[in-house]
PDB file of C-alpha atoms in Angstrom:
ATOM      1  CA  SER A   1     111.872 167.361  99.218  1.00 44.00           C
ATOM      2  CA  PRO A   2     111.100 163.813  98.221  1.00 45.00           C
ATOM      3  CA  GLN A   3     107.549 164.106  96.934  1.00 44.00           C
ATOM      4  CA  ASP A   4     105.891 162.085  94.274  1.00 48.00           C
ATOM      5  CA  GLU A   5     102.226 163.059  92.803  1.00 66.00           C
ATOM      6  CA  THR A   6     101.525 161.239  96.181  1.00 81.00           C
ATOM      7  CA  PRO A   7     102.750 162.290  99.278  1.00 88.00           C
ATOM      8  CA  VAL A   8     104.798 160.547 101.391  1.00 93.00           C
ATOM      9  CA  ARG A   9     103.033 158.459 104.588  1.00 95.00           C
ATOM     10  CA  VAL A  10     104.962 158.673 107.878  1.00 96.00           C
ATOM     11  CA  ILE A  11     103.925 156.626 110.857  1.00 97.00           C
ATOM     12  CA  ILE A  12     104.805 157.714 114.473  1.00 98.00           C
ATOM     13  CA  VAL A  13     105.153 154.604 116.786  1.00 97.00           C
ATOM     14  CA  GLU A  14     106.753 156.772 119.882  1.00 96.00           C
ATOM     15  CA  ASP A  15     105.228 156.748 123.751  1.00 92.00           C
ATOM     16  CA  ASP A  16     106.844 160.383 124.574  1.00 95.00           C
ATOM     17  CA  MET A  17     103.898 162.873 123.032  1.00 95.00           C
ATOM     18  CA  ILE A  18     105.365 165.525 123.436  1.00 96.00           C
ATOM     19  CA  ILE A  19     108.476 163.674 121.125  1.00 97.00           C
ATOM     20  CA  ALA A  20     105.705 161.989 118.327  1.00 97.00           C
ATOM     21  CA  LEU A  21     104.103 166.038 118.341  1.00 97.00           C
ATOM     22  CA  ALA A  22     107.923 167.692 117.607  1.00 97.00           C
ATOM     23  CA  LEU A  23     108.486 164.815 114.584  1.00 98.00           C
ATOM     24  CA  LYS A  24     104.535 165.196 113.386  1.00 98.00           C
ATOM     25  CA  GLN A  25     105.371 168.651 113.125  1.00 98.00           C
ATOM     26  CA  ILE A  26     108.519 168.260 111.367  1.00 98.00           C
ATOM     27  CA  ILE A  27     106.794 165.184 108.685  1.00 97.00           C
ATOM     28  CA  LEU A  28     103.325 167.929 107.895  1.00 97.00           C
ATOM     29  CA  ALA A  29     106.153 170.615 107.379  1.00 97.00           C
ATOM     30  CA  HIS A  30     107.803 169.131 104.518  1.00 96.00           C
ATOM     31  CA  GLY A  31     104.552 167.713 103.010  1.00 95.00           C
ATOM     32  CA  TRP A  32     104.790 164.708 104.405  1.00 96.00           C
ATOM     33  CA  GLU A  33     101.227 162.982 105.589  1.00 96.00           C
ATOM     34  CA  CYS A  34     100.987 161.776 108.936  1.00 97.00           C
ATOM     35  CA  ALA A  35      98.920 158.728 108.737  1.00 95.00           C
ATOM     36  CA  ALA A  36      98.926 157.686 112.087  1.00 96.00           C
ATOM     37  CA  VAL A  37     100.658 158.429 115.730  1.00 97.00           C
ATOM     38  CA  CYS A  38     100.916 154.751 117.884  1.00 96.00           C
ATOM     39  CA  ASN A  39     102.163 154.707 120.915  1.00 94.00           C
ATOM     40  CA  ASP A  40     102.511 150.792 121.104  1.00 95.00           C
ATOM     41  CA  ALA A  41     103.568 148.301 118.291  1.00 96.00           C
ATOM     42  CA  GLN A  42      99.323 146.970 118.088  1.00 95.00           C
ATOM     43  CA  SER A  43      98.423 150.046 117.635  1.00 94.00           C
ATOM     44  CA  ALA A  44     100.838 150.362 114.510  1.00 95.00           C
ATOM     45  CA  PHE A  45      99.910 146.474 113.849  1.00 95.00           C
ATOM     46  CA  ASP A  46      96.260 147.171 113.752  1.00 94.00           C
ATOM     47  CA  HIS A  47      97.112 150.572 111.680  1.00 93.00           C
ATOM     48  CA  PHE A  48      98.823 148.373 108.751  1.00 91.00           C
ATOM     49  CA  GLU A  49      95.870 145.332 109.052  1.00 88.00           C
ATOM     50  CA  HIS A  50      93.498 148.478 107.383  1.00 87.00           C
ATOM     51  CA  GLY A  51      95.923 151.262 105.723  1.00 86.00           C
ATOM     52  CA  SER A  52      99.967 151.371 104.688  1.00 88.00           C
ATOM     53  CA  ALA A  53     102.700 153.784 105.109  1.00 93.00           C
ATOM     54  CA  ASP A  54     106.077 154.681 103.234  1.00 92.00           C
ATOM     55  CA  ILE A  55     108.455 155.124 106.309  1.00 94.00           C
ATOM     56  CA  VAL A  56     107.692 154.101 109.645  1.00 97.00           C
ATOM     57  CA  PHE A  57     109.215 156.660 112.373  1.00 98.00           C
ATOM     58  CA  MET A  58     109.545 153.415 115.765  1.00 97.00           C
ATOM     59  CA  ASP A  59     110.967 154.671 119.315  1.00 96.00           C
ATOM     60  CA  ILE A  60     112.716 150.999 120.458  1.00 95.00           C
ATOM     61  CA  SER A  61     111.250 151.739 124.555  1.00 92.00           C
ATOM     62  CA  ILE A  62     108.129 152.329 123.797  1.00 94.00           C
ATOM     63  CA  ARG A  63     104.568 150.041 125.969  1.00 92.00           C
ATOM     64  CA  GLY A  64     103.338 147.264 125.622  1.00 91.00           C
ATOM     65  CA  MET A  65     104.671 143.379 125.671  1.00 92.00           C
ATOM     66  CA  ILE A  66     107.152 144.049 122.599  1.00 94.00           C
ATOM     67  CA  ASP A  67     109.556 146.973 122.241  1.00 95.00           C
ATOM     68  CA  GLY A  68     110.217 148.493 118.784  1.00 96.00           C
ATOM     69  CA  ILE A  69     112.983 146.358 117.682  1.00 96.00           C
ATOM     70  CA  ASP A  70     110.825 143.776 117.705  1.00 96.00           C
ATOM     71  CA  ALA A  71     107.985 144.943 116.493  1.00 96.00           C
ATOM     72  CA  ALA A  72     110.161 146.289 113.577  1.00 95.00           C
ATOM     73  CA  GLU A  73     111.024 142.933 112.621  1.00 95.00           C
ATOM     74  CA  ILE A  74     106.834 142.210 113.045  1.00 95.00           C
ATOM     75  CA  LEU A  75     106.706 144.830 110.304  1.00 94.00           C
ATOM     76  CA  LEU A  76     109.213 143.434 108.002  1.00 92.00           C
ATOM     77  CA  SER A  77     107.878 140.164 107.924  1.00 92.00           C
ATOM     78  CA  ARG A  78     103.980 140.814 107.860  1.00 92.00           C
ATOM     79  CA  HIS A  79     104.079 143.780 105.526  1.00 91.00           C
ATOM     80  CA  GLY A  80     108.103 143.816 103.885  1.00 88.00           C
ATOM     81  CA  VAL A  81     108.320 147.029 105.875  1.00 90.00           C
ATOM     82  CA  HIS A  82     111.618 149.030 107.287  1.00 88.00           C
ATOM     83  CA  VAL A  83     111.556 151.735 110.347  1.00 95.00           C
ATOM     84  CA  ILE A  84     113.803 154.250 110.552  1.00 97.00           C
ATOM     85  CA  PHE A  85     114.259 153.616 114.593  1.00 97.00           C
ATOM     86  CA  LEU A  86     114.546 156.787 117.079  1.00 95.00           C
ATOM     87  CA  THR A  87     116.262 156.122 120.454  1.00 90.00           C
ATOM     88  CA  ALA A  88     118.755 157.512 122.837  1.00 88.00           C
ATOM     89  CA  TYR A  89     120.602 153.965 122.650  1.00 81.00           C
ATOM     90  CA  SER A  90     123.002 153.643 121.023  1.00 83.00           C
ATOM     91  CA  ASN A  91     125.240 150.489 123.240  1.00 88.00           C
ATOM     92  CA  PRO A  92     126.504 147.995 120.897  1.00 90.00           C
ATOM     93  CA  GLU A  93     123.948 145.050 121.674  1.00 89.00           C
ATOM     94  CA  THR A  94     121.255 147.748 120.913  1.00 88.00           C
ATOM     95  CA  LEU A  95     122.775 148.034 117.526  1.00 89.00           C
ATOM     96  CA  SER A  96     123.516 144.622 117.005  1.00 88.00           C
ATOM     97  CA  ARG A  97     119.685 144.024 117.563  1.00 89.00           C
ATOM     98  CA  ILE A  98     118.597 146.682 115.178  1.00 91.00           C
ATOM     99  CA  ARG A  99     120.750 145.837 112.165  1.00 89.00           C
ATOM    100  CA  ALA A 100     119.027 142.155 112.697  1.00 84.00           C
ATOM    101  CA  SER A 101     116.230 144.289 111.951  1.00 87.00           C
ATOM    102  CA  GLU A 102     117.066 145.675 108.538  1.00 90.00           C
ATOM    103  CA  PRO A 103     116.158 149.205 109.906  1.00 94.00           C
ATOM    104  CA  TYR A 104     116.370 152.006 107.069  1.00 94.00           C
ATOM    105  CA  GLY A 105     118.161 154.488 109.523  1.00 94.00           C
ATOM    106  CA  TYR A 106     118.702 155.340 112.903  1.00 93.00           C
ATOM    107  CA  VAL A 107     118.036 158.669 114.677  1.00 95.00           C
ATOM    108  CA  LEU A 108     119.512 159.679 118.099  1.00 93.00           C
ATOM    109  CA  LYS A 109     117.631 161.611 120.022  1.00 94.00           C
ATOM    110  CA  PRO A 110     117.212 164.288 120.376  1.00 93.00           C
ATOM    111  CA  PHE A 111     116.542 164.814 116.921  1.00 96.00           C
ATOM    112  CA  THR A 112     116.738 167.878 114.640  1.00 97.00           C
ATOM    113  CA  GLU A 113     114.362 168.247 111.991  1.00 97.00           C
ATOM    114  CA  THR A 114     117.749 167.882 109.762  1.00 97.00           C
ATOM    115  CA  ASP A 115     118.302 164.466 110.819  1.00 97.00           C
ATOM    116  CA  ILE A 116     114.541 163.566 110.581  1.00 97.00           C
ATOM    117  CA  TYR A 117     114.772 165.635 106.894  1.00 97.00           C
ATOM    118  CA  VAL A 118     118.169 163.423 105.544  1.00 97.00           C
ATOM    119  CA  SER A 119     116.703 160.140 107.050  1.00 96.00           C
ATOM    120  CA  VAL A 120     113.026 160.234 105.481  1.00 96.00           C
ATOM    121  CA  SER A 121     115.114 161.049 101.971  1.00 95.00           C
ATOM    122  CA  LEU A 122     117.721 158.708 102.403  1.00 96.00           C
ATOM    123  CA  ALA A 123     114.726 156.053 103.365  1.00 95.00           C
ATOM    124  CA  LEU A 124     113.035 156.867  99.908  1.00 94.00           C
ATOM    125  CA  THR A 125     116.125 156.666  98.057  1.00 94.00           C
ATOM    126  CA  ILE A 126     117.073 152.487  99.390  1.00 93.00           C
ATOM    127  CA  ARG A 127     113.245 152.023  99.284  1.00 91.00           C
ATOM    128  CA  ASP A 128     113.069 152.946  95.704  1.00 93.00           C
ATOM    129  CA  MET A 129     116.602 151.341  94.853  1.00 94.00           C
ATOM    130  CA  THR A 130     115.369 148.101  96.667  1.00 91.00           C
ATOM    131  CA  ARG A 131     112.213 148.125  94.207  1.00 91.00           C
ATOM    132  CA  ARG A 132     113.728 148.639  90.817  1.00 95.00           C
ATOM    133  CA  LEU A 133     116.787 145.356  92.194  1.00 94.00           C
ATOM    134  CA  ARG A 134     113.623 143.453  92.411  1.00 91.00           C
ATOM    135  CA  GLU A 135     112.118 144.263  89.200  1.00 94.00           C
ATOM    136  CA  LYS A 136     115.162 143.225  87.936  1.00 93.00           C
ATOM    137  CA  GLU A 137     115.723 140.181  89.527  1.00 89.00           C
ATOM    138  CA  ASP A 138     112.258 139.425  88.386  1.00 87.00           C
ATOM    139  CA  GLN A 139     112.860 140.414  84.860  1.00 89.00           C
ATOM    140  CA  LEU A 140     116.214 138.267  85.031  1.00 84.00           C
ATOM    141  CA  GLU A 141     114.281 135.221  86.283  1.00 79.00           C
ATOM    142  CA  SER A 142     111.689 135.251  83.698  1.00 82.00           C
ATOM    143  CA  ALA A 143     114.431 135.229  80.908  1.00 80.00           C
ATOM    144  CA  LEU A 144     116.407 132.571  82.902  1.00 71.00           C
ATOM    145  CA  SER A 145     112.985 130.509  82.802  1.00 71.00           C
ATOM    146  CA  SER A 146     111.963 131.354  78.754  1.00 74.00           C
ATOM    147  CA  THR A 147     115.508 129.848  77.747  1.00 73.00           C
ATOM    148  CA  LYS A 148     115.358 126.908  80.202  1.00 70.00           C
ATOM    149  CA  ILE A 149     118.959 127.571  81.601  1.00 75.00           C
ATOM    150  CA  GLY A 150     119.059 126.541  85.125  1.00 76.00           C
ATOM    151  CA  THR A 151     120.207 128.064  87.685  1.00 75.00           C
ATOM    152  CA  TRP A 152     121.401 127.727  91.403  1.00 77.00           C
ATOM    153  CA  ARG A 153     122.343 129.296  94.127  1.00 78.00           C
ATOM    154  CA  TYR A 154     124.922 128.244  97.026  1.00 80.00           C
ATOM    155  CA  ASP A 155     124.507 128.996 100.215  1.00 79.00           C
ATOM    156  CA  PRO A 156     128.061 127.919 102.181  1.00 81.00           C
ATOM    157  CA  ARG A 157     126.589 128.523 105.834  1.00 78.00           C
ATOM    158  CA  ARG A 158     124.207 126.055 105.718  1.00 77.00           C
ATOM    159  CA  ARG A 159     126.401 124.063 102.877  1.00 78.00           C
ATOM    160  CA  VAL A 160     123.415 123.737 100.343  1.00 78.00           C
ATOM    161  CA  PHE A 161     122.587 124.099  96.652  1.00 77.00           C
ATOM    162  CA  ALA A 162     119.092 126.173  95.754  1.00 79.00           C
ATOM    163  CA  ALA A 163     118.628 124.297  92.247  1.00 78.00           C
ATOM    164  CA  ASP A 164     115.297 126.451  90.605  1.00 77.00           C
ATOM    165  CA  VAL A 165     112.975 123.928  88.525  1.00 76.00           C
ATOM    166  CA  ASN A 166     114.602 124.032  85.068  1.00 76.00           C
ATOM    167  CA  MET A 167     118.297 122.810  87.166  1.00 76.00           C
ATOM    168  CA  CYS A 168     116.106 120.358  88.917  1.00 76.00           C
ATOM    169  CA  SER A 169     115.062 119.075  85.170  1.00 76.00           C
ATOM    170  CA  LEU A 170     118.486 119.293  83.822  1.00 77.00           C
ATOM    171  CA  MET A 171     120.696 117.590  86.857  1.00 75.00           C
ATOM    172  CA  GLY A 172     117.196 114.488  86.550  1.00 77.00           C
ATOM    173  CA  LEU A 173     116.116 116.169  90.163  1.00 74.00           C
ATOM    174  CA  PRO A 174     112.280 115.806  90.727  1.00 71.00           C
ATOM    175  CA  PRO A 175     110.881 119.351  89.016  1.00 63.00           C
ATOM    176  CA  ALA A 176     110.040 121.469  92.425  1.00 59.00           C
ATOM    177  CA  GLY A 177     112.498 123.697  93.212  1.00 53.00           C
ATOM    178  CA  ARG A 178     114.402 122.139  95.477  1.00 64.00           C
ATOM    179  CA  ASN A 179     117.402 122.753  98.205  1.00 70.00           C
ATOM    180  CA  ILE A 180     120.455 120.005  97.176  1.00 68.00           C
ATOM    181  CA  GLY A 181     122.836 119.425  99.956  1.00 70.00           C
ATOM    182  CA  TRP A 182     126.569 119.580  99.240  1.00 66.00           C
ATOM    183  CA  ASP A 183     126.733 115.530  98.820  1.00 71.00           C
ATOM    184  CA  GLU A 184     123.936 115.126  96.703  1.00 69.00           C
ATOM    185  CA  PHE A 185     125.222 117.940  94.743  1.00 64.00           C
ATOM    186  CA  LEU A 186     128.316 115.822  94.150  1.00 68.00           C
ATOM    187  CA  GLU A 187     126.416 112.796  93.362  1.00 71.00           C
ATOM    188  CA  THR A 188     124.307 113.800  90.896  1.00 64.00           C
TER     189      THR A 188
END
């Protein structure tokens, strides 16, 4: 079971109370904590203003003004939280929208206890790997900035270079990190 000293905190956003209760029973049976059961996006947002969670199970079709996919995008942008979608939908349009929200998983209804266990286990693995990657990126950035080596990244879709402060200094540009267009980059 993917448990640390602190139990995994799970929020369920599901407007079908029978499904929500079944999911809650599975969560509790695995020693995880059910931090909240919400039937709409606003309730989930309100919970995150006062608490947190490691995993959010999000139904796509929920009550309220916005659906679960839009709610997931808001949770990601405001709180850095990724969701596991619960849904009966698997059409290409829905899948395309889901991918854009950077989910940790996708579980089709009706689900089994194994489906939930595997999705939580994989989501926690992805979360932990992402955290370690960010830490390594921060360490690399720190090391590079201490050596005064300039770095840049090229975005081929926008055709711009993103230069850090050291690269701007080396190129004779203003010291704030900035995006440099292709033509400006070639001229420097």
